[in-house]
Coordinates of C-alpha atoms in Angstrom, one line a residue:
Chain R
M1 CA 111.9 54.8 -69.6
G2 CA 109.5 53.9 -66.8
E3 CA 108.4 50.4 -65.8
Q4 CA 106.9 48.4 -68.6
V5 CA 103.1 48.2 -68.4
S6 CA 101.8 44.8 -69.5
E7 CA 99.7 44.6 -72.6
F8 CA 96.7 43.5 -70.5
D9 CA 97.0 46.3 -68.0
E10 CA 97.5 48.9 -70.8
G11 CA 94.5 47.5 -72.7
S12 CA 92.2 47.5 -69.7
A13 CA 93.4 50.7 -68.2
V14 CA 90.8 53.2 -66.9
T15 CA 91.4 56.8 -65.8
A16 CA 89.1 58.6 -63.5
R17 CA 87.6 61.7 -65.3
D18 CA 88.0 64.9 -63.4
G19 CA 84.8 66.4 -62.0
E20 CA 82.7 63.4 -62.9
P21 CA 82.7 60.9 -60.0
G22 CA 82.3 57.3 -61.0
T23 CA 83.2 58.0 -64.7
Y24 CA 86.3 56.7 -66.3
D25 CA 88.1 57.1 -69.6
A26 CA 89.3 54.0 -71.4
A27 CA 90.4 52.9 -74.9
L28 CA 89.4 49.8 -76.8
G29 CA 92.7 48.6 -78.4
D30 CA 93.0 47.5 -82.0
G31 CA 95.1 44.7 -80.6
W32 CA 92.2 43.0 -78.8
R33 CA 89.9 42.4 -81.8
I34 CA 88.2 39.1 -82.5
G35 CA 85.7 38.6 -85.3
G36 CA 83.8 41.8 -85.9
G37 CA 84.5 43.6 -82.7
V38 CA 86.7 44.0 -79.6
N39 CA 86.9 40.8 -77.5
G40 CA 84.1 40.6 -75.0
G41 CA 86.4 39.4 -72.2
M42 CA 88.4 42.6 -72.7
L43 CA 85.3 44.8 -72.5
L44 CA 84.4 43.0 -69.3
S45 CA 87.9 43.5 -67.9
I46 CA 87.7 47.3 -68.6
A47 CA 84.3 47.5 -66.8
G48 CA 85.7 45.2 -64.1
R49 CA 88.7 47.5 -63.5
A50 CA 86.5 50.6 -63.2
L51 CA 84.3 48.8 -60.6
A52 CA 87.5 47.7 -58.7
A53 CA 88.5 51.4 -58.7
E54 CA 85.1 52.3 -57.2
L55 CA 84.8 49.4 -54.7
G56 CA 88.4 48.6 -54.0
A57 CA 89.1 51.2 -51.4
A58 CA 87.7 51.1 -47.8
D59 CA 84.8 53.5 -47.2
G60 CA 84.4 54.4 -43.6
D61 CA 83.8 51.2 -41.7
R62 CA 83.1 49.3 -45.0
P63 CA 86.2 47.3 -46.0
A64 CA 87.8 47.4 -49.4
H65 CA 86.3 45.0 -52.0
P66 CA 88.8 44.9 -54.9
H67 CA 87.9 41.6 -56.5
P68 CA 84.9 40.5 -58.7
L69 CA 83.2 37.5 -57.0
A70 CA 80.4 37.5 -59.6
I71 CA 80.1 39.7 -62.6
S72 CA 77.6 39.7 -65.4
A73 CA 77.8 41.5 -68.7
Y74 CA 75.0 42.0 -71.3
Y75 CA 76.4 42.7 -74.7
L76 CA 74.4 45.4 -76.5
T77 CA 76.5 46.4 -79.5
P78 CA 80.0 45.3 -80.7
G79 CA 82.9 47.4 -79.3
A80 CA 85.1 49.1 -81.9
P81 CA 88.8 50.2 -81.4
G82 CA 88.9 53.7 -80.1
P83 CA 88.0 55.8 -77.0
A84 CA 85.4 54.6 -74.5
T85 CA 83.7 55.8 -71.4
V86 CA 82.8 53.7 -68.4
R87 CA 80.1 55.0 -66.1
T88 CA 79.8 53.2 -62.8
S89 CA 77.4 53.4 -59.8
V90 CA 77.7 51.8 -56.4
L91 CA 74.5 49.9 -55.5
R92 CA 75.4 48.7 -52.1
R93 CA 78.4 48.7 -49.8
G94 CA 78.4 45.8 -47.4
R95 CA 80.6 44.1 -44.9
A96 CA 81.5 41.0 -47.0
V97 CA 80.3 42.1 -50.4
S98 CA 79.6 45.3 -52.3
N99 CA 77.6 45.7 -55.5
G100 CA 78.2 47.9 -58.5
Q101 CA 76.9 48.6 -62.0
A102 CA 78.9 49.8 -65.0
S103 CA 78.1 50.9 -68.6
L104 CA 80.8 50.9 -71.2
L105 CA 79.9 53.4 -74.0
Q106 CA 81.5 54.8 -77.2
D107 CA 80.8 57.7 -79.5
D108 CA 78.0 56.9 -81.9
G109 CA 79.5 59.1 -84.6
A110 CA 76.5 61.4 -84.5
G111 CA 77.3 63.4 -81.4
G112 CA 75.8 60.9 -79.0
E113 CA 76.8 57.8 -77.1
V114 CA 76.1 54.1 -77.8
E115 CA 76.3 51.6 -75.0
R116 CA 78.4 48.5 -75.7
I117 CA 77.9 46.5 -72.5
R118 CA 75.9 46.8 -69.2
V119 CA 77.5 45.1 -66.2
L120 CA 76.3 44.1 -62.7
A121 CA 78.7 42.8 -60.1
S122 CA 79.4 41.6 -56.6
Y123 CA 82.8 42.5 -55.3
G124 CA 84.7 41.2 -52.3
D125 CA 88.2 40.6 -51.1
L126 CA 89.5 37.2 -52.0
A127 CA 92.5 37.8 -49.8
T128 CA 90.4 37.8 -46.6
M129 CA 88.1 34.9 -47.6
D130 CA 88.1 31.5 -46.1
G131 CA 91.0 29.6 -47.7
E132 CA 89.2 26.3 -47.4
A133 CA 88.2 24.9 -50.8
T134 CA 86.6 21.6 -51.7
T135 CA 85.7 20.5 -55.2
T136 CA 84.6 17.4 -57.0
A137 CA 85.7 18.9 -60.3
T138 CA 88.9 17.8 -61.9
P139 CA 91.4 19.9 -63.9
P140 CA 91.3 19.2 -67.6
D141 CA 93.7 16.4 -68.7
L142 CA 95.9 18.2 -71.2
P143 CA 99.1 17.2 -73.0
P144 CA 102.1 19.4 -72.0
P145 CA 102.1 22.8 -73.6
D146 CA 104.8 21.9 -76.1
R147 CA 102.6 19.0 -77.4
C148 CA 99.6 21.3 -77.9
L149 CA 98.7 23.5 -80.9
S150 CA 100.0 27.0 -80.6
T151 CA 98.1 29.9 -82.2
E152 CA 101.4 30.6 -84.1
Q153 CA 100.4 27.6 -86.2
A154 CA 97.0 29.1 -87.0
P155 CA 96.3 30.3 -90.6
P156 CA 97.1 34.0 -91.2
S157 CA 93.5 34.7 -92.2
F158 CA 92.4 33.5 -88.8
L159 CA 95.0 35.5 -86.9
K160 CA 94.1 38.6 -89.0
A161 CA 90.5 38.5 -87.7
A162 CA 91.7 38.0 -84.1
S163 CA 94.5 40.4 -83.2
L164 CA 93.8 39.3 -79.6
L165 CA 95.7 36.1 -80.2
E166 CA 99.0 37.9 -80.7
R167 CA 98.8 38.8 -77.0
L168 CA 98.0 35.3 -75.8
D169 CA 100.2 32.3 -75.5
L170 CA 97.5 29.8 -76.2
R171 CA 98.2 26.0 -76.5
L172 CA 95.1 24.0 -77.5
D173 CA 94.8 20.3 -76.9
P174 CA 95.0 18.8 -80.4
A175 CA 92.1 16.5 -79.4
T176 CA 89.9 19.6 -79.5
T177 CA 91.1 21.4 -82.6
G178 CA 89.5 19.4 -85.3
W179 CA 87.7 22.6 -86.3
A180 CA 91.0 24.2 -87.4
M181 CA 91.5 21.4 -89.9
G182 CA 87.9 21.5 -91.1
K183 CA 86.9 18.5 -89.1
P184 CA 85.1 19.6 -85.9
S185 CA 84.6 16.7 -83.5
G186 CA 81.0 17.8 -82.6
N187 CA 81.9 17.1 -79.0
G188 CA 81.5 20.7 -77.8
V189 CA 84.8 20.8 -76.0
I190 CA 87.8 23.1 -76.5
R191 CA 90.6 23.1 -73.9
G192 CA 94.1 24.5 -73.6
W193 CA 96.8 26.2 -71.8
L194 CA 96.8 30.0 -71.5
R195 CA 99.3 32.7 -70.4
M196 CA 100.1 36.2 -71.6
V197 CA 102.8 36.5 -74.2
D198 CA 104.5 39.3 -72.2
G199 CA 104.6 37.3 -69.0
R200 CA 101.9 39.2 -67.2
E201 CA 100.9 36.8 -64.4
P202 CA 97.2 36.0 -63.8
D203 CA 95.1 37.8 -61.1
P204 CA 91.4 38.0 -60.5
L205 CA 91.0 40.7 -63.2
L206 CA 92.9 38.8 -65.9
L207 CA 90.5 35.9 -65.3
L208 CA 87.7 38.0 -66.8
L209 CA 89.7 37.9 -70.0
A210 CA 90.7 34.2 -69.6
V211 CA 87.0 33.0 -69.6
D212 CA 86.4 34.5 -73.0
A213 CA 89.9 34.2 -74.7
L214 CA 89.8 30.8 -76.4
P215 CA 88.2 30.2 -79.8
P216 CA 84.4 29.8 -79.4
V217 CA 83.5 26.2 -78.5
A218 CA 80.9 26.6 -81.3
F219 CA 83.8 26.0 -83.7
E220 CA 84.1 22.4 -82.4
L221 CA 80.4 22.0 -83.0
G222 CA 80.9 22.8 -86.6
L223 CA 79.7 26.4 -86.4
P224 CA 82.6 28.4 -87.7
G225 CA 81.2 31.9 -87.1
W226 CA 82.3 34.0 -84.2
A227 CA 79.2 33.3 -82.1
P228 CA 78.3 36.7 -80.7
T229 CA 77.7 36.8 -76.9
L230 CA 74.4 37.9 -75.5
E231 CA 75.4 37.5 -71.9
L232 CA 78.4 36.3 -69.9
T233 CA 78.6 35.8 -66.1
A234 CA 81.9 34.9 -64.4
H235 CA 82.5 33.8 -60.9
V236 CA 86.0 34.3 -59.6
R237 CA 86.5 31.7 -56.8
A238 CA 90.1 32.2 -55.8
R239 CA 93.3 34.2 -56.6
P240 CA 95.2 32.4 -59.2
A241 CA 98.8 31.3 -58.7
P242 CA 101.5 32.5 -61.1
G243 CA 102.0 30.4 -64.3
W244 CA 99.9 28.7 -66.9
L245 CA 96.2 28.7 -66.6
R246 CA 94.2 25.8 -68.0
V247 CA 90.9 26.6 -69.6
N248 CA 88.2 24.1 -70.3
L249 CA 85.2 25.2 -72.6
T250 CA 82.2 23.0 -73.0
S251 CA 78.8 23.4 -74.6
R252 CA 76.1 20.8 -74.3
T253 CA 72.9 22.3 -75.7
M254 CA 72.0 24.3 -78.8
S255 CA 68.4 25.3 -79.1
G256 CA 66.5 28.1 -80.7
G257 CA 69.7 29.2 -82.5
Y258 CA 71.6 29.8 -79.2
L259 CA 74.1 27.8 -77.3
E260 CA 75.7 28.1 -73.9
E261 CA 79.5 28.1 -73.4
D262 CA 80.8 27.1 -70.0
A263 CA 84.4 27.9 -69.1
E264 CA 86.4 26.6 -66.2
V265 CA 89.7 28.2 -65.4
W266 CA 92.3 26.3 -63.4
D267 CA 95.6 27.7 -62.0
S268 CA 99.1 26.2 -62.0
E269 CA 98.5 24.7 -58.6
G270 CA 95.4 22.8 -59.8
R271 CA 92.8 25.1 -58.2
L272 CA 89.5 26.0 -59.9
V273 CA 89.9 29.8 -59.9
A274 CA 87.0 30.9 -62.2
L275 CA 83.8 29.6 -63.7
S276 CA 81.8 31.3 -66.4
R277 CA 78.8 30.7 -68.6
Q278 CA 77.8 32.7 -71.6
L279 CA 74.8 32.5 -73.9
A280 CA 75.9 33.0 -77.5
R281 CA 74.1 33.1 -80.8
A282 CA 75.0 30.2 -83.0
A283 CA 76.2 31.4 -86.3
T284 CA 74.8 29.6 -89.4
P285 CA 77.1 26.9 -90.7
R286 CA 79.0 27.9 -93.9
R287 CA 77.4 26.6 -97.1
Chain Q
M1 CA 33.4 35.1 -59.1
G2 CA 35.9 35.7 -62.0
E3 CA 38.3 33.2 -63.4
Q4 CA 40.7 31.8 -60.8
V5 CA 44.2 33.4 -61.0
S6 CA 46.9 30.9 -60.2
E7 CA 49.0 31.4 -57.1
F8 CA 52.1 32.0 -59.1
D9 CA 50.4 34.6 -61.4
E10 CA 49.0 36.3 -58.4
G11 CA 52.2 36.2 -56.5
S12 CA 54.2 37.6 -59.4
A13 CA 51.6 40.1 -60.6
V14 CA 52.7 43.6 -61.6
T15 CA 50.5 46.7 -62.3
A16 CA 51.7 49.6 -64.3
R17 CA 51.7 52.7 -62.2
D18 CA 49.8 55.6 -63.7
G19 CA 51.9 58.5 -64.8
E20 CA 55.2 56.8 -64.2
P21 CA 56.3 54.9 -67.4
G22 CA 58.3 51.8 -66.7
T23 CA 57.3 51.6 -63.0
Y24 CA 55.1 48.8 -61.6
D25 CA 53.5 48.0 -58.3
A26 CA 53.9 44.5 -56.9
A27 CA 53.5 42.7 -53.6
L28 CA 55.8 40.2 -52.1
G29 CA 53.5 37.5 -50.7
D30 CA 53.8 36.0 -47.3
G31 CA 53.2 32.7 -49.0
W32 CA 56.5 32.7 -50.8
R33 CA 58.9 32.9 -47.9
I34 CA 62.0 30.7 -47.5
G35 CA 64.5 31.1 -44.8
G36 CA 64.7 34.7 -43.7
G37 CA 63.1 36.3 -46.8
V38 CA 61.0 36.0 -49.8
N39 CA 62.2 33.3 -52.3
G40 CA 64.8 34.7 -54.7
G41 CA 63.2 32.9 -57.7
M42 CA 59.9 34.7 -56.9
L43 CA 61.7 38.1 -56.8
L44 CA 63.2 37.3 -60.1
S45 CA 59.8 36.3 -61.5
I46 CA 58.3 39.6 -60.5
A47 CA 61.1 41.6 -62.1
G48 CA 60.9 39.3 -65.1
R49 CA 57.2 39.9 -65.5
A50 CA 57.7 43.7 -65.4
L51 CA 60.4 43.4 -68.1
A52 CA 58.0 41.2 -70.2
A53 CA 55.4 44.0 -69.9
E54 CA 58.0 46.5 -71.2
L55 CA 59.5 44.4 -74.0
G56 CA 56.7 42.0 -74.8
A57 CA 54.8 44.3 -77.2
A58 CA 56.0 45.3 -80.7
D59 CA 57.4 48.8 -80.9
G60 CA 57.2 50.2 -84.5
D61 CA 59.3 47.8 -86.6
R62 CA 60.8 46.1 -83.6
P63 CA 59.0 42.8 -82.8
A64 CA 57.7 41.8 -79.5
H65 CA 60.1 40.1 -77.1
P66 CA 58.0 38.6 -74.3
H67 CA 60.4 35.9 -73.0
P68 CA 63.6 36.1 -70.9
L69 CA 66.4 34.4 -72.9
A70 CA 69.0 35.3 -70.3
I71 CA 68.3 37.1 -67.0
S72 CA 70.7 37.9 -64.1
A73 CA 69.7 39.1 -60.7
Y74 CA 72.1 40.5 -58.0
Y75 CA 70.6 40.1 -54.6
L76 CA 71.2 43.2 -52.5
T77 CA 69.0 42.8 -49.4
P78 CA 66.4 40.2 -48.5
G79 CA 62.8 40.8 -49.6
A80 CA 60.1 41.0 -47.0
P81 CA 56.4 40.3 -47.4
G82 CA 54.6 43.5 -48.4
P83 CA 54.3 46.1 -51.2
A84 CA 57.1 46.5 -53.7
T85 CA 58.0 48.7 -56.6
V86 CA 59.6 47.6 -59.8
R87 CA 61.4 50.2 -61.9
T88 CA 62.4 49.2 -65.4
S89 CA 64.4 50.7 -68.2
V90 CA 64.8 49.5 -71.8
L91 CA 68.5 49.4 -72.8
R92 CA 68.1 48.4 -76.4
R93 CA 65.4 47.2 -78.7
G94 CA 66.7 44.9 -81.4
R95 CA 65.4 42.7 -84.1
A96 CA 66.1 39.3 -82.5
V97 CA 66.7 40.4 -78.9
S98 CA 65.9 43.4 -76.6
N99 CA 67.6 44.3 -73.4
G100 CA 66.1 45.7 -70.2
Q101 CA 67.1 46.5 -66.6
A102 CA 64.9 46.3 -63.5
S103 CA 65.1 47.2 -59.8
L104 CA 62.8 45.7 -57.2
L105 CA 62.5 48.1 -54.2
Q106 CA 60.6 48.2 -51.0
D107 CA 59.9 50.8 -48.3
D108 CA 62.9 51.1 -45.9
G109 CA 60.6 52.1 -43.0
A110 CA 62.2 55.5 -42.8
G111 CA 60.5 57.2 -45.7
G112 CA 62.9 56.0 -48.3
E113 CA 63.4 53.0 -50.5
V114 CA 65.7 50.0 -50.3
E115 CA 66.7 48.0 -53.3
R116 CA 66.1 44.2 -53.0
I117 CA 67.4 43.0 -56.4
R118 CA 68.9 44.6 -59.5
V119 CA 68.3 42.7 -62.8
L120 CA 69.7 42.7 -66.3
A121 CA 68.1 40.7 -69.1
S122 CA 68.0 39.8 -72.8
Y123 CA 64.4 39.1 -74.0
G124 CA 63.3 37.4 -77.2
D125 CA 60.4 35.5 -78.6
L126 CA 60.8 31.7 -78.0
A127 CA 57.8 31.1 -80.3
T128 CA 59.6 32.4 -83.3
M129 CA 63.0 30.8 -82.6
D130 CA 64.6 28.0 -84.5
G131 CA 62.9 24.8 -83.2
E132 CA 66.0 22.7 -83.8
A133 CA 67.6 21.6 -80.6
T134 CA 70.6 19.3 -79.9
T135 CA 72.0 18.4 -76.6
T136 CA 74.5 16.0 -75.1
A137 CA 72.9 16.5 -71.7
T138 CA 70.5 13.8 -70.4
P139 CA 67.5 14.3 -68.2
P140 CA 67.9 13.3 -64.5
D141 CA 67.1 9.7 -63.9
L142 CA 64.4 9.9 -61.2
P143 CA 62.1 7.4 -59.6
P144 CA 58.4 8.1 -60.5
P145 CA 56.8 11.0 -58.4
D146 CA 54.9 8.6 -56.1
R147 CA 58.2 6.9 -55.2
C148 CA 59.8 10.2 -54.3
L149 CA 59.7 12.2 -51.1
S150 CA 57.0 14.8 -51.0
T151 CA 57.3 18.1 -49.1
E152 CA 54.2 17.0 -47.2
Q153 CA 56.5 14.6 -45.4
A154 CA 58.9 17.3 -44.3
P155 CA 59.0 18.3 -40.6
P156 CA 56.6 21.1 -39.7
S157 CA 59.5 23.3 -38.5
F158 CA 61.0 23.1 -42.0
L159 CA 57.7 24.0 -43.7
K160 CA 57.1 26.9 -41.3
A161 CA 60.4 28.5 -42.5
A162 CA 59.4 27.9 -46.1
S163 CA 55.8 28.9 -46.9
L164 CA 56.8 28.6 -50.5
L165 CA 56.6 24.9 -50.3
E166 CA 52.9 24.9 -49.7
R167 CA 52.5 26.2 -53.3
L168 CA 54.8 23.6 -54.8
D169 CA 54.2 19.9 -55.5
L170 CA 57.8 18.9 -55.1
R171 CA 58.9 15.3 -55.1
L172 CA 62.6 14.7 -54.3
D173 CA 64.6 11.7 -55.3
P174 CA 65.2 9.8 -52.0
A175 CA 68.8 9.3 -53.1
T176 CA 69.3 13.0 -52.7
T177 CA 67.5 13.7 -49.4
G178 CA 69.9 12.4 -46.9
W179 CA 70.1 15.9 -45.5
A180 CA 66.5 15.7 -44.4
M181 CA 67.4 12.7 -42.1
G182 CA 70.6 14.4 -40.9
K183 CA 72.7 12.4 -43.2
P184 CA 73.7 14.5 -46.1
S185 CA 75.5 12.5 -48.8
G186 CA 78.1 15.2 -49.5
N187 CA 77.5 14.5 -53.2
G188 CA 76.3 18.0 -54.0
V189 CA 73.2 16.8 -55.9
I190 CA 69.5 17.4 -55.2
R191 CA 66.9 16.4 -57.9
G192 CA 63.2 16.1 -58.1
W193 CA 59.9 16.6 -59.8
L194 CA 58.2 20.0 -59.6
R195 CA 54.8 21.2 -60.5
M196 CA 52.5 23.8 -59.0
V197 CA 49.9 22.6 -56.4
D198 CA 47.1 24.5 -58.1
G199 CA 47.8 23.0 -61.5
R200 CA 49.3 26.1 -63.1
E201 CA 51.3 24.9 -66.1
P202 CA 54.9 25.9 -66.7
D203 CA 55.8 28.7 -69.1
P204 CA 59.0 30.7 -69.5
L205 CA 58.2 33.0 -66.6
L206 CA 57.5 30.1 -64.2
L207 CA 61.0 28.6 -65.0
L208 CA 62.5 31.7 -63.2
L209 CA 60.8 30.3 -60.1
A210 CA 61.7 26.7 -60.9
V211 CA 65.4 27.3 -61.0
D212 CA 65.4 28.5 -57.4
A213 CA 62.5 26.5 -55.9
L214 CA 64.2 23.3 -54.5
P215 CA 66.0 23.2 -51.2
P216 CA 69.5 24.6 -51.5
V217 CA 71.9 22.0 -52.8
A218 CA 74.2 23.1 -49.9
F219 CA 71.9 21.0 -47.7
E220 CA 73.2 17.8 -49.3
L221 CA 76.8 19.1 -48.7
G222 CA 76.1 19.2 -45.0
L223 CA 75.5 23.0 -44.8
P224 CA 72.0 23.3 -43.4
G225 CA 71.5 27.1 -43.5
W226 CA 69.6 28.8 -46.3
A227 CA 72.6 29.8 -48.3
P228 CA 71.8 33.4 -49.3
T229 CA 72.2 34.0 -53.1
L230 CA 74.6 36.7 -54.3
E231 CA 73.8 36.3 -57.9
L232 CA 71.6 34.1 -60.1
T233 CA 71.6 33.9 -63.9
A234 CA 69.0 31.9 -65.8
H235 CA 68.9 31.0 -69.4
V236 CA 65.5 30.0 -70.8
R237 CA 66.2 27.7 -73.7
A238 CA 62.7 26.6 -74.9
R239 CA 59.0 26.9 -73.9
P240 CA 58.2 24.1 -71.5
A241 CA 55.5 21.5 -72.3
P242 CA 52.6 21.1 -69.8
G243 CA 53.1 18.7 -66.9
W244 CA 55.9 17.9 -64.5
L245 CA 59.2 19.6 -64.6
R246 CA 62.3 17.8 -63.5
V247 CA 65.0 19.9 -61.8
N248 CA 68.5 18.8 -61.2
L249 CA 70.7 20.8 -58.8
T250 CA 74.4 20.3 -58.6
S251 CA 77.3 22.0 -56.8
R252 CA 80.9 21.1 -57.3
T253 CA 83.1 23.7 -55.7
M254 CA 83.0 25.4 -52.3
S255 CA 85.8 28.0 -51.9
G256 CA 86.2 31.1 -49.9
G257 CA 82.9 30.4 -48.1
Y258 CA 80.9 30.4 -51.4
L259 CA 79.5 27.7 -53.6
E260 CA 77.9 27.7 -57.0
E261 CA 74.5 26.0 -57.5
D262 CA 73.7 24.9 -61.0
A263 CA 70.1 24.1 -62.0
E264 CA 68.9 22.3 -65.1
V265 CA 65.1 22.2 -65.7
W266 CA 63.7 19.6 -68.0
D267 CA 60.1 19.5 -69.3
S268 CA 57.7 16.5 -69.5
E269 CA 58.8 15.9 -73.1
G270 CA 62.4 15.5 -72.0
R271 CA 63.7 18.8 -73.3
L272 CA 66.2 20.9 -71.4
V273 CA 64.2 24.2 -71.0
A274 CA 66.3 26.2 -68.6
L275 CA 69.8 26.4 -67.2
S276 CA 70.8 28.5 -64.2
R277 CA 73.8 29.1 -62.0
Q278 CA 73.9 31.0 -58.8
L279 CA 76.7 32.0 -56.4
A280 CA 75.6 31.5 -52.8
R281 CA 77.2 32.1 -49.5
A282 CA 77.7 28.8 -47.6
A283 CA 76.2 28.9 -44.2
T284 CA 78.4 27.7 -41.3
P285 CA 77.6 24.1 -40.4
R286 CA 75.5 23.7 -37.2
R287 CA 77.5 22.9 -34.1

């Protein structure tokens, strides 16, 4: 038996395809479903890993840029468990930042391909960046993990629609889980602790999953559907320390049937390590 | 003399190129400079207009999608005054939303092209969208425009580096202009009133300029350089009413030499009409 590969690294793995530079084979795992498709953060992680493979090695006098500083995904069609192809292109190689584009595609069942997400990104090297950080933001004030609600306590029907949750050790602040008891607060906040069940420690790539791994903040607004994402942009601001992440989701405005969901991710040392915002379609309330 | 075209509409005009579907000619105007290049919001407006031309007409049973709901630009190289080409491609035409991609390019001076920005977007029709809106956000509390600081009061050296400001009637809250007097508050907030000098009323496209038209919030953090943008994503949430816009810029976190700048744009009827976030490189403080 070789070394155990973590569930996240296995689920987001990409393999360079022989003879097709910039093209990678991947697989969308059945264990990363949520609602009607494969989790959007996981799709982003797969595309992000392919871009890291393209930009993460030095090229002549251009340094290696292994980490996503900013990455945007536009969700075109829902991903389904099964094989996938990632096609990348390098837009620019710079001294401090390089840019790439990626498309994640699957077989359309009729001999063609259908695109799931299109991605643009700026990559850099967080290890070489100025360590100085200042922020006026404060980490979410959470009860300790053992005083929070674990996904193990979620109803089986909920877990069945979200196989993703079996891979996450997610502890939600009870003050933000009214939706689970049919009593959403309407506050537009969900926050909690997050780590991987198998102990895989966070790194910049895992943060692309973390920003989209909690239940949609729309739940706490009384919108119980899965709120499909149109667009998600994440900024990775620092390399996370090992241990629990804290994730704070907020939404302030619903208009035209859409809402934004902002995520902040904090590491175990109290640093703000990622920010994201997505635009999601608000599902119609159940009648 | 024909009807007067507004400065914004002239500056962001695109013309379909004969025989090259999806390709548009444009010009980056000398009157839209800021810092070392052409304003990033203006580049986004030009790309956004080309995408509106592609997606804004009905296609068979697919309805017209003339408005950017979400649009992301990755800034590759600074735009320079002069001719430009916009190449677009349609990624998906849907019932509620369509997706497009655009590249804005200029001559590289050596017989080739250099890309300025790469853009992804989701377009829809704000006129047909659910009019219901709820928000917990509040419009910025600003003194009336005639009690704010006008750009006419800015030093000539400042205006010279920002020809853009001659086209904007910008009135900044004096509480957020310490930077102009060499005394930045460090609060990371700049807010003000915005309208076009020539009376051009706001619409969804103009909001793409509005989110990037104020002085960089980095100024009020004591970073007087022009803070080049790596990435900017804007969400247009509603069609703005005629009249003044209010723009609120905030930045909370600087790390690794980068800061985020969040913009909220409110219309004259007190509606939150656009949200944006950009990742910008923090310039080194003057010594």
